[in-house]
Coordinates of C-alpha atoms in Angstrom, one line a residue:
M1 CA 185.2 82.0 80.3
A2 CA 185.3 86.1 79.5
A3 CA 187.6 85.3 76.6
Q4 CA 185.0 82.8 74.7
F5 CA 182.3 85.0 75.4
G6 CA 183.7 88.4 75.0
R7 CA 183.7 91.6 77.1
R8 CA 181.0 91.9 79.8
L9 CA 179.5 95.5 80.7
R10 CA 180.6 96.9 83.7
K11 CA 177.8 97.2 86.5
G12 CA 176.3 99.5 88.3
A13 CA 176.2 103.3 86.8
A14 CA 178.5 102.9 84.0
T15 CA 175.7 99.7 82.9
T16 CA 173.2 101.8 83.7
A17 CA 173.9 104.8 81.7
V18 CA 175.0 102.3 79.1
A19 CA 170.7 100.5 79.0
A20 CA 169.7 104.1 79.2
V21 CA 171.7 105.1 76.0
A22 CA 170.3 101.7 74.5
V23 CA 167.0 102.1 75.0
A24 CA 166.7 105.8 73.1
A25 CA 168.5 105.2 70.3
L26 CA 166.5 101.5 70.0
S27 CA 163.8 103.2 70.6
A28 CA 164.4 105.7 67.5
S29 CA 165.5 102.9 65.5
Q30 CA 162.7 100.8 66.2
A31 CA 159.6 102.9 66.8
P32 CA 156.9 101.4 68.7
G33 CA 154.5 99.7 67.3
V34 CA 155.6 99.5 63.9
N35 CA 158.1 96.7 62.3
D36 CA 159.6 95.8 58.8
H37 CA 156.3 94.4 57.9
G38 CA 153.5 97.2 58.6
R39 CA 152.5 95.2 61.8
Q40 CA 152.2 96.4 65.4
T41 CA 154.8 95.0 67.3
A42 CA 153.9 93.0 70.7
A43 CA 156.6 95.7 73.1
D44 CA 153.2 98.1 72.2
A45 CA 150.7 95.8 72.1
T46 CA 148.3 95.3 75.0
P47 CA 147.6 91.6 75.2
S48 CA 143.7 90.4 75.1
P49 CA 143.1 89.3 78.7
D50 CA 143.4 85.7 78.2
A51 CA 147.2 85.8 76.0
S52 CA 148.6 84.5 79.3
A53 CA 148.0 80.5 79.0
S54 CA 146.2 78.9 81.7
D55 CA 148.7 76.3 81.9
G56 CA 151.7 77.7 83.5
S57 CA 154.6 78.4 81.6
A58 CA 157.5 76.3 79.4
T59 CA 160.6 77.5 82.0
G60 CA 158.4 78.1 85.5
N61 CA 158.1 81.7 84.7
S62 CA 162.5 81.3 85.3
P63 CA 165.0 84.3 85.7
Y64 CA 166.5 85.3 81.4
Y65 CA 168.5 87.2 80.5
T66 CA 167.4 90.9 79.3
D67 CA 169.6 92.4 77.1
L68 CA 168.2 94.5 74.6
P69 CA 169.5 94.0 70.9
P70 CA 171.9 95.8 69.1
L71 CA 171.6 98.8 67.6
K72 CA 173.6 97.8 64.4
S73 CA 172.1 96.2 61.6
P74 CA 172.1 92.0 62.1
N75 CA 174.0 91.4 58.9
P76 CA 178.1 92.6 59.7
S77 CA 179.9 94.7 57.1
P78 CA 181.3 93.5 54.2
S79 CA 185.5 92.5 56.0
T80 CA 188.3 95.2 54.6
G81 CA 190.6 93.3 55.8
T82 CA 192.0 89.9 56.9
G83 CA 191.9 90.9 60.4
T84 CA 188.8 90.0 63.6
A85 CA 185.6 90.3 63.2
A86 CA 184.1 93.7 64.0
P87 CA 182.7 94.8 66.5
G88 CA 178.9 93.1 67.6
T89 CA 179.1 90.8 64.3
T90 CA 179.7 87.8 67.3
E91 CA 176.9 90.2 69.2
A92 CA 174.2 89.5 65.9
G93 CA 175.2 86.5 65.4
I94 CA 173.8 82.9 65.5
P95 CA 176.6 80.0 65.9
A96 CA 175.4 77.4 63.5
T97 CA 174.3 74.6 64.6
V98 CA 171.9 76.5 67.1
L99 CA 170.3 78.5 63.7
D100 CA 171.0 75.3 61.9
A101 CA 168.4 73.6 64.8
Y102 CA 166.6 77.0 64.9
K103 CA 165.5 76.9 61.0
K104 CA 164.7 72.7 61.1
A105 CA 162.5 73.0 63.4
E106 CA 160.2 76.3 61.8
T107 CA 160.2 73.1 58.6
A108 CA 159.3 70.1 60.8
L109 CA 156.7 72.9 61.7
N110 CA 155.8 74.0 59.0
E111 CA 154.9 70.8 57.6
A112 CA 153.0 68.8 61.1
K113 CA 151.3 71.8 61.6
P114 CA 151.4 74.3 59.0
G115 CA 148.3 76.6 60.3
C116 CA 150.7 77.7 62.9
N117 CA 152.8 79.8 60.6
L118 CA 156.5 79.9 63.4
P119 CA 159.0 81.5 62.2
W120 CA 162.6 80.6 63.0
Q121 CA 163.5 84.2 63.7
L122 CA 160.5 84.0 67.4
L123 CA 162.9 80.6 68.1
A124 CA 166.1 82.0 68.2
A125 CA 164.6 86.0 70.0
I126 CA 163.4 83.1 73.0
G127 CA 167.1 81.5 72.5
R128 CA 168.8 84.8 73.6
V129 CA 167.2 85.1 75.6
E130 CA 166.8 82.1 77.5
S131 CA 170.5 81.5 77.0
G132 CA 172.3 83.4 75.3
Q133 CA 171.9 80.8 72.7
A134 CA 173.2 78.0 73.9
R135 CA 175.9 80.1 76.1
G136 CA 177.5 81.6 72.7
G137 CA 176.8 78.0 70.7
R138 CA 178.6 76.2 73.1
V139 CA 177.3 72.3 71.8
G140 CA 178.7 69.2 70.3
A141 CA 178.0 68.2 66.9
D142 CA 175.5 66.9 67.5
G143 CA 173.8 70.0 68.8
T144 CA 173.6 69.0 73.0
T145 CA 175.3 71.3 75.3
I146 CA 179.3 71.2 76.2
S147 CA 177.6 71.8 79.9
P148 CA 174.3 71.0 80.9
I149 CA 172.6 74.6 81.1
L150 CA 170.2 74.7 85.4
G151 CA 168.1 77.9 86.2
P152 CA 167.6 78.0 89.3
Q153 CA 166.3 75.6 92.1
L154 CA 162.8 77.1 91.8
D155 CA 162.1 76.6 95.8
G156 CA 159.9 79.8 96.3
N157 CA 163.0 82.1 97.0
G158 CA 163.0 85.3 95.1
F159 CA 161.6 82.7 92.0
A160 CA 158.2 80.8 92.0
L161 CA 157.9 77.1 94.3
I162 CA 157.6 74.0 91.9
R163 CA 158.8 71.1 94.0
D164 CA 160.4 68.2 92.3
T165 CA 158.5 66.7 89.6
D166 CA 160.6 64.4 88.2
D167 CA 162.8 62.7 91.0
G168 CA 165.7 64.6 88.5
A169 CA 165.5 62.7 86.1
Y170 CA 166.2 66.3 84.0
D171 CA 168.0 68.7 87.1
G172 CA 169.6 66.3 89.0
N173 CA 167.6 67.9 92.0
S174 CA 165.3 65.9 93.9
S175 CA 163.6 68.6 95.8
Y176 CA 162.6 71.5 94.0
D177 CA 162.5 71.8 89.4
Q178 CA 165.4 73.9 88.0
A179 CA 165.0 75.0 83.9
V180 CA 166.7 73.4 81.8
G181 CA 168.3 72.9 78.5
P182 CA 168.9 76.2 75.8
M183 CA 165.1 77.1 75.2
Q184 CA 164.2 76.3 79.7
F185 CA 162.3 74.1 79.8
I186 CA 160.8 72.9 83.4
P187 CA 161.0 69.0 83.9
S188 CA 157.1 69.1 84.5
T189 CA 156.1 71.2 80.9
W190 CA 159.4 68.6 78.9
A191 CA 158.0 65.2 80.3
W192 CA 155.3 66.0 77.8
A193 CA 156.6 68.4 75.3
G194 CA 159.9 66.7 74.4
R195 CA 160.9 66.3 71.2
D196 CA 163.6 64.3 69.1
G197 CA 165.2 66.6 67.1
N198 CA 168.1 65.0 66.0
A199 CA 165.9 61.8 65.5
D200 CA 168.5 60.0 66.9
G201 CA 166.2 58.3 69.7
K202 CA 165.4 60.5 72.4
K203 CA 164.2 63.1 73.9
D204 CA 167.1 65.7 75.6
P205 CA 166.4 69.2 76.8
N206 CA 169.9 69.7 76.2
N207 CA 170.7 69.2 73.0
I208 CA 169.3 72.3 70.4
Y209 CA 167.7 70.7 67.9
D210 CA 165.1 68.3 70.8
A211 CA 165.0 71.5 72.2
A212 CA 163.6 74.0 69.6
L213 CA 161.4 71.2 68.4
A214 CA 159.5 71.0 71.4
A215 CA 160.1 75.0 71.8
G216 CA 158.7 75.4 68.7
H217 CA 155.5 72.5 69.5
Y218 CA 155.1 74.2 72.3
L219 CA 154.0 77.8 70.3
C220 CA 152.1 75.7 68.8
R221 CA 149.7 74.6 70.4
N222 CA 146.4 75.7 71.6
N223 CA 145.7 76.2 67.1
W224 CA 147.8 79.7 67.8
D225 CA 148.2 81.1 64.7
L226 CA 151.5 83.2 64.9
S227 CA 151.0 85.2 62.0
D228 CA 148.6 86.5 63.8
Q229 CA 149.9 89.2 67.2
K230 CA 147.2 88.2 69.3
D231 CA 147.4 84.8 69.0
L232 CA 151.8 85.6 69.4
D233 CA 151.6 87.5 72.5
R234 CA 149.2 84.7 74.0
A235 CA 152.3 82.0 73.2
I236 CA 155.2 83.9 73.7
L237 CA 152.6 84.5 77.5
S238 CA 152.5 81.1 77.8
Y239 CA 156.4 80.2 77.1
N240 CA 157.2 83.1 80.2
N241 CA 154.1 84.7 81.7
S242 CA 155.4 87.9 81.6
R243 CA 154.6 91.7 80.1
E244 CA 158.6 92.6 79.9
Y245 CA 159.4 89.0 79.0
L246 CA 157.0 89.6 76.0
N247 CA 158.5 92.3 75.2
L248 CA 162.2 91.4 74.9
V249 CA 161.2 88.6 72.9
M250 CA 159.7 90.9 70.3
R251 CA 162.4 93.6 70.3
W252 CA 164.6 90.5 69.1
V253 CA 162.3 88.7 66.3
E254 CA 162.0 92.1 65.1
Y255 CA 165.9 92.2 65.0
Y256 CA 167.0 88.9 64.0
R257 CA 163.6 89.3 61.1
K258 CA 165.9 92.5 59.1
G259 CA 168.7 89.9 58.6
T260 CA 171.2 88.0 60.4
H261 CA 174.5 85.4 59.8
E262 CA 175.7 82.2 60.6
I263 CA 178.9 82.2 63.2
P264 CA 181.0 79.4 64.4
D265 CA 179.7 77.6 67.4
G266 CA 180.9 78.7 70.9
T267 CA 181.8 82.5 69.8
G268 CA 178.9 84.3 70.3
T269 CA 178.8 86.4 73.2
L270 CA 176.6 86.0 76.7
P271 CA 174.3 88.4 78.1
D272 CA 175.5 90.4 80.9
N273 CA 171.3 91.7 82.3
R274 CA 169.5 88.9 83.7
S275 CA 165.6 89.7 84.7
D276 CA 166.8 88.6 88.5
D277 CA 169.3 91.3 88.7
G278 CA 172.5 88.3 89.3
A279 CA 173.7 88.3 86.0
G280 CA 175.8 85.4 85.1
A281 CA 174.3 83.5 88.0
S282 CA 171.7 81.4 85.7
P283 CA 171.0 80.0 83.7
S284 CA 174.7 78.4 83.7
P285 CA 176.3 75.6 83.0
S286 CA 176.0 72.8 85.6
T287 CA 180.1 71.7 86.4
P288 CA 179.8 68.6 88.7
N289 CA 182.8 67.3 90.0
T290 CA 185.0 70.4 88.8
P291 CA 188.5 70.9 91.6
N292 CA 188.2 74.3 93.6
T293 CA 191.0 76.2 93.2
P294 CA 193.4 76.7 96.1
N295 CA 192.5 79.0 99.0
T296 CA 189.4 80.5 96.6
P297 CA 187.0 77.8 98.4
T298 CA 183.5 77.4 96.5
T299 CA 179.5 77.0 97.2
P300 CA 177.5 75.6 94.4
A301 CA 175.0 78.6 93.2
P302 CA 171.1 77.3 93.8
G303 CA 170.4 75.6 90.9
G304 CA 173.4 73.8 90.0
S305 CA 174.4 77.3 88.4
K306 CA 178.8 77.2 88.0
P307 CA 180.7 77.9 91.7
K308 CA 181.0 80.9 93.3
P309 CA 183.6 82.3 95.9
S310 CA 182.5 82.3 99.7
P311 CA 181.1 83.8 102.0
K312 CA 180.0 86.6 99.6
P313 CA 177.6 89.1 100.9
E314 CA 174.6 90.0 100.6
K315 CA 173.2 91.0 97.4
P316 CA 170.8 93.5 97.4
G317 CA 168.1 93.5 94.8
G318 CA 167.8 89.5 94.2
G319 CA 169.2 86.6 93.9
T320 CA 170.7 83.5 95.9
T321 CA 173.8 84.5 98.0
T322 CA 175.7 82.6 101.0
P323 CA 174.0 83.2 104.1
K324 CA 175.6 86.2 106.9
P325 CA 176.8 84.2 109.9
P326 CA 174.6 84.4 112.7
T327 CA 175.2 87.8 114.7
D328 CA 175.9 86.8 118.2
P329 CA 179.4 84.8 118.2
G330 CA 177.8 82.4 120.7
S331 CA 175.1 81.5 118.9
T332 CA 174.1 78.3 116.9
P333 CA 173.4 78.7 113.0
T334 CA 169.4 78.3 112.8
T335 CA 168.0 76.2 109.7
P336 CA 165.6 79.1 107.5
P337 CA 162.4 77.4 108.0
S338 CA 160.8 75.6 105.1
A339 CA 159.0 77.1 102.7
P340 CA 155.6 77.0 103.4
P341 CA 153.0 74.4 101.4
T342 CA 151.9 74.9 98.5
N343 CA 148.5 74.7 96.8
T344 CA 149.9 71.6 95.8
D345 CA 151.0 70.3 99.0
T346 CA 147.4 70.6 99.7
V347 CA 145.9 68.4 97.4
D348 CA 144.5 65.2 98.1
H349 CA 142.5 63.9 95.7
L350 CA 140.6 64.4 92.2
E351 CA 136.8 64.5 91.5
D352 CA 134.9 64.8 88.5
A353 CA 133.8 67.8 88.2
G354 CA 130.4 67.2 86.0
T355 CA 132.4 65.9 83.0
A356 CA 128.8 64.5 80.4
K357 CA 128.3 61.7 78.4
L358 CA 131.6 62.0 76.1
T359 CA 131.3 61.1 72.3
A360 CA 132.1 62.4 68.4
M361 CA 132.3 60.6 65.1
A362 CA 135.9 60.0 63.8
G363 CA 136.9 63.1 62.8
D364 CA 134.9 64.8 64.6
A365 CA 135.4 67.6 68.0
F366 CA 134.1 66.6 70.6
T367 CA 131.3 69.4 71.9
K368 CA 131.3 68.4 75.5
R369 CA 135.0 69.3 77.7
I370 CA 136.0 67.2 80.6
S371 CA 136.0 68.9 84.1
T372 CA 138.3 67.9 86.8
R373 CA 138.0 69.9 90.4
A374 CA 141.3 69.2 93.1
E375 CA 140.1 69.1 96.1
T376 CA 141.4 68.9 100.2
K377 CA 141.3 65.6 102.4
A378 CA 138.0 67.5 103.7
G379 CA 136.6 68.1 99.8
K380 CA 137.6 71.9 100.1
A381 CA 138.9 73.7 96.7
V382 CA 141.8 73.9 95.3
G383 CA 142.5 76.7 92.9
K384 CA 145.9 77.5 90.9
V385 CA 147.4 73.8 90.6
R386 CA 148.2 72.2 87.4
V387 CA 146.6 69.8 86.4
R388 CA 147.7 67.6 83.2
F389 CA 145.4 65.2 81.6
T390 CA 147.2 62.6 79.3
I391 CA 145.7 60.8 76.1
I392 CA 146.7 56.9 76.6
G393 CA 146.4 54.1 74.9
D394 CA 146.8 53.0 70.7
T395 CA 144.6 55.8 69.6
D396 CA 144.9 59.0 67.6
T397 CA 142.5 60.3 69.4
T398 CA 143.8 64.1 70.3
F399 CA 143.2 67.5 71.8
T400 CA 142.7 70.4 69.2
G401 CA 145.9 71.3 68.1
G402 CA 147.7 67.8 68.0
E403 CA 149.0 67.0 71.2
N404 CA 147.9 64.2 73.3
V405 CA 148.9 66.3 76.6
A406 CA 148.3 69.5 78.0
T407 CA 148.3 70.9 81.6
V408 CA 146.0 73.4 82.5
A409 CA 145.5 75.3 86.0
T410 CA 142.7 75.1 88.2
N411 CA 140.2 78.3 88.7
S412 CA 139.1 79.0 91.9
S413 CA 136.8 76.7 92.5
G414 CA 139.6 74.3 92.0
V415 CA 138.4 73.4 88.2
A416 CA 141.1 72.2 85.5
V417 CA 138.5 71.9 82.0
A418 CA 140.8 70.3 79.7
P419 CA 140.9 71.2 76.0
A420 CA 138.8 69.7 73.6
L421 CA 139.3 66.8 71.8
Q422 CA 139.4 66.1 68.3
A423 CA 138.3 62.5 67.7
G424 CA 140.9 60.5 65.4
E425 CA 140.0 57.7 62.7
K426 CA 140.2 54.8 65.6
T427 CA 137.0 53.7 66.6
G428 CA 136.5 52.2 69.8
G429 CA 136.9 53.5 73.8
V430 CA 139.8 56.5 74.5
T431 CA 140.8 57.2 78.0
V432 CA 142.1 60.3 79.6
R433 CA 144.1 60.0 82.2
A434 CA 144.0 63.3 85.0
T435 CA 147.2 64.0 87.6
V436 CA 148.5 66.7 90.0
V437 CA 151.7 68.1 88.4
G438 CA 154.2 67.5 91.1
R439 CA 152.0 65.6 93.6
T440 CA 151.4 62.1 93.8
V441 CA 148.4 61.3 93.8
A442 CA 146.2 59.2 92.5
G443 CA 145.3 59.9 88.6
L444 CA 140.8 59.9 87.6
D445 CA 140.6 58.7 84.4
Y446 CA 137.5 59.3 81.7
T447 CA 135.9 57.8 78.9
A448 CA 135.8 59.4 75.5
T449 CA 133.9 57.0 72.8
V450 CA 134.4 57.5 69.1
T451 CA 132.0 56.3 66.7
E452 CA 132.4 55.1 63.0
R453 CA 131.3 58.0 61.0
A454 CA 127.9 57.8 59.8
A455 CA 125.0 59.7 57.5
D456 CA 121.3 59.7 57.9
A457 CA 120.2 60.2 54.8
L458 CA 120.9 59.8 51.1
A459 CA 119.9 60.8 48.0
R460 CA 120.5 61.0 44.4
T461 CA 122.1 64.0 42.8
G462 CA 120.6 62.7 40.2
D463 CA 117.4 62.2 38.0
A464 CA 118.0 60.4 34.5
A465 CA 115.9 56.7 34.6
L466 CA 118.8 54.0 34.6
T467 CA 117.8 51.8 32.4
C468 CA 119.3 49.2 29.6
T469 CA 119.0 46.4 26.7
P470 CA 119.3 43.0 27.9
G471 CA 123.7 41.8 28.1
G472 CA 124.0 45.9 27.1
E473 CA 125.6 48.9 30.0
F474 CA 123.4 51.3 31.7
A475 CA 124.3 54.6 30.5
N476 CA 125.0 56.0 33.5
Q477 CA 126.6 55.9 36.8
V478 CA 124.5 55.6 39.9
E479 CA 126.1 58.5 42.7
V480 CA 124.4 59.0 45.9
K481 CA 125.3 62.2 48.1
A482 CA 125.3 61.3 52.3
T483 CA 124.4 63.6 54.9
Y484 CA 124.3 63.6 58.7
G485 CA 121.9 66.3 60.2
G486 CA 121.7 68.0 56.7
A487 CA 125.4 68.2 56.7
V488 CA 127.9 66.8 54.4
A489 CA 128.4 63.4 55.8
D490 CA 131.9 62.3 54.5
G491 CA 134.2 59.6 55.3
V492 CA 131.4 57.0 55.8
A493 CA 131.5 53.2 54.4
A494 CA 128.8 52.2 52.3
T495 CA 127.5 49.6 50.5
A496 CA 125.7 48.5 47.6
T497 CA 123.5 45.2 46.7
L498 CA 121.4 44.8 44.0
I499 CA 118.6 42.6 45.6
K500 CA 115.3 40.4 45.5
S501 CA 113.2 41.9 45.6
A502 CA 111.9 45.3 49.1
D503 CA 111.0 42.8 51.0
D504 CA 113.3 40.8 50.0
P505 CA 116.9 41.9 50.4
A506 CA 119.4 39.4 49.4
V507 CA 121.6 39.2 46.8
T508 CA 119.8 38.7 43.2
D509 CA 121.1 35.9 40.9
K510 CA 120.5 37.9 37.7
G511 CA 120.0 40.7 36.4
P512 CA 122.2 44.2 36.2
Y513 CA 125.8 43.3 37.8
F514 CA 128.8 45.0 37.6
K515 CA 131.9 43.4 36.9
D516 CA 135.5 43.1 39.6
A517 CA 138.7 43.2 38.4
D518 CA 139.1 40.2 36.7
G519 CA 135.7 41.1 34.3
K520 CA 133.3 38.7 36.8
A521 CA 129.6 39.4 37.7
V522 CA 129.4 40.6 41.2
R523 CA 126.0 42.2 42.9
T524 CA 127.6 43.1 46.3
L525 CA 129.9 46.3 46.5
K526 CA 132.0 46.7 50.1
A527 CA 134.1 49.3 51.6
L528 CA 132.9 51.6 49.8
R529 CA 133.5 55.4 51.2
T530 CA 131.6 58.7 50.8
D531 CA 134.5 61.1 49.6
A532 CA 135.0 64.4 51.1
K533 CA 131.7 65.9 49.9
G534 CA 129.6 63.2 50.6
L535 CA 129.2 61.7 47.4
L536 CA 129.6 58.1 46.5
K537 CA 129.9 57.2 43.0
L538 CA 129.2 53.6 41.7
P539 CA 131.3 51.7 39.0
K540 CA 129.2 51.4 35.9
L541 CA 126.7 48.2 36.0
Y542 CA 125.9 45.6 33.5
A543 CA 123.1 43.6 32.3
D544 CA 122.6 40.2 31.6
D545 CA 119.7 38.6 29.2
T546 CA 117.4 38.6 32.0
T547 CA 114.5 41.6 31.5
G548 CA 112.1 44.0 33.8
T549 CA 113.2 45.6 37.1
F550 CA 115.6 45.3 39.2
L551 CA 116.3 47.1 42.9
L552 CA 120.2 48.3 44.1
R553 CA 120.1 49.4 47.8
I554 CA 123.1 51.2 49.2
N555 CA 122.9 51.4 53.0
T556 CA 126.1 54.0 55.5
A557 CA 126.5 53.1 58.6
G558 CA 124.5 55.0 60.3
G559 CA 121.1 53.5 58.7
A560 CA 120.3 55.5 56.2
T561 CA 119.2 53.8 53.0
L562 CA 118.1 53.8 49.4
T563 CA 116.8 52.3 47.2
V564 CA 117.4 53.2 43.7
E565 CA 115.0 51.4 40.9
L566 CA 117.2 49.7 37.4
T567 CA 115.0 48.8 34.5
V568 CA 116.3 46.2 32.1
A569 CA 113.4 45.8 28.6
A570 CA 114.0 45.6 25.1
A571 CA 114.6 47.7 23.1
E572 CA 111.4 49.4 20.7
T573 CA 111.2 48.4 17.2
S574 CA 109.4 50.1 14.8
S575 CA 106.3 48.4 12.3
P576 CA 107.3 50.6 8.6
S577 CA 104.9 52.5 7.2
P578 CA 102.1 51.2 5.4
S579 CA 103.1 51.9 1.2
T580 CA 101.4 54.0 -0.9
S581 CA 99.4 53.0 -4.7
P582 CA 100.9 55.3 -6.7
S583 CA 98.1 56.4 -9.1
A584 CA 97.1 55.9 -12.5

């Protein structure tokens, strides 16, 4: 292990001294508030009050590696010989497959959510802090980690308390959740945020391509623009809700922005220091069915991390260790008391919290939002409970930001308010189901309705007379503009019909007509639709030999109607002027 991941710093005074020097030097080389782009860095920017997202965190606020970036440039110096790489090049470099995954995720997000402006350096910074770039790039050719990477079990013992949400499907733990994979997603987050980044038909949190793409989508939700420092702060804090985490990730982002280089898979160094002062305990590869070394009994570390020698004295400052034996030799070891019930454990049911009627036209945002209240059996509100809202069924309606799942924590009144819905083009009913994360209680369904795009007014864009001679062609085409409530009504369905009279909307069989693709006369046009500016320009009109005044009626979804008058008349002929006799 030591040979593969490089040297480890010794703990204790030496580590403290080295860290102090590193911080001082880094502060000098990376002045607070300034980077290569002239922008303020998050390391010294104060997040806005709403910087932390309301849906918990991607990692369940699991521990992370706290090593600072190297002081030297991310780019290695040109080699002067054939010897080994210069010191620090593996620390600064990113394993080839891992780097490829980050860049592919950036490309995919630039296409799917161009307004997010996701830089791959952000994924690289999070990947470094969460798992040391998949533990130094220990991944297979398809990007799957050689061994599963698991954080500690979130049992409330020095960590958050998150009871099992996946029956052990991702983390192998049916009691508590654990962060999984190189980007350290907890199962309840991966259940909706997971993506298939390598197109193998699976969403695997232990695959760097899948995990990097999922992290990109996670960071780009809520319509965040990551080129804006405030939104970038919010996104990072939503991944792990810690100011120290935000500062550290931004240090690595700025470091990678200066350039980096690719190193072979499996040659990266593993960081030394962790936020819970339990170096190496987690995240670490799971090693099931590994025989113990003779005369060295081992006890699996919580969360499936690598086996540790046992017994081992308790470690001050955090970390899970083997319990000490009882002080009374004759006493019987007692079972530790079970963790107290969480707020989630007390939830009995969900109730609607006054959600108004949910209706929007296709393509529009819903003006009302879903509100759900978590309650105990006695009807008491339960705060700080995660409620998941899921759009189900065949629909293209999403939450603002393009996701079909959103997780929101209840406030002190027990109420969780879902993000605004964005109507798609498919009309009809949309079901949104609210469920409690980590608790099996009946879900609560809400119905939203998407109606057809509509217009309530039509008007011609010009006032030129529409006239034609028998058997001729109208010089001007009919163009109208549709509006709804005074605003442009784009994408509205319309029909145009040449009718018999104002009182008889039946299709006339004489007078002006349109032509179909075969050049035949047609007097009704269907499946018309206004453009992005609400405009509808009809095809050319022609006239048969019938003279007179005719009516063209245009109708739209929503009830807007406009009747246009057409005139077919013979051309006026001028009489010759009388001749004048020459004078004598």
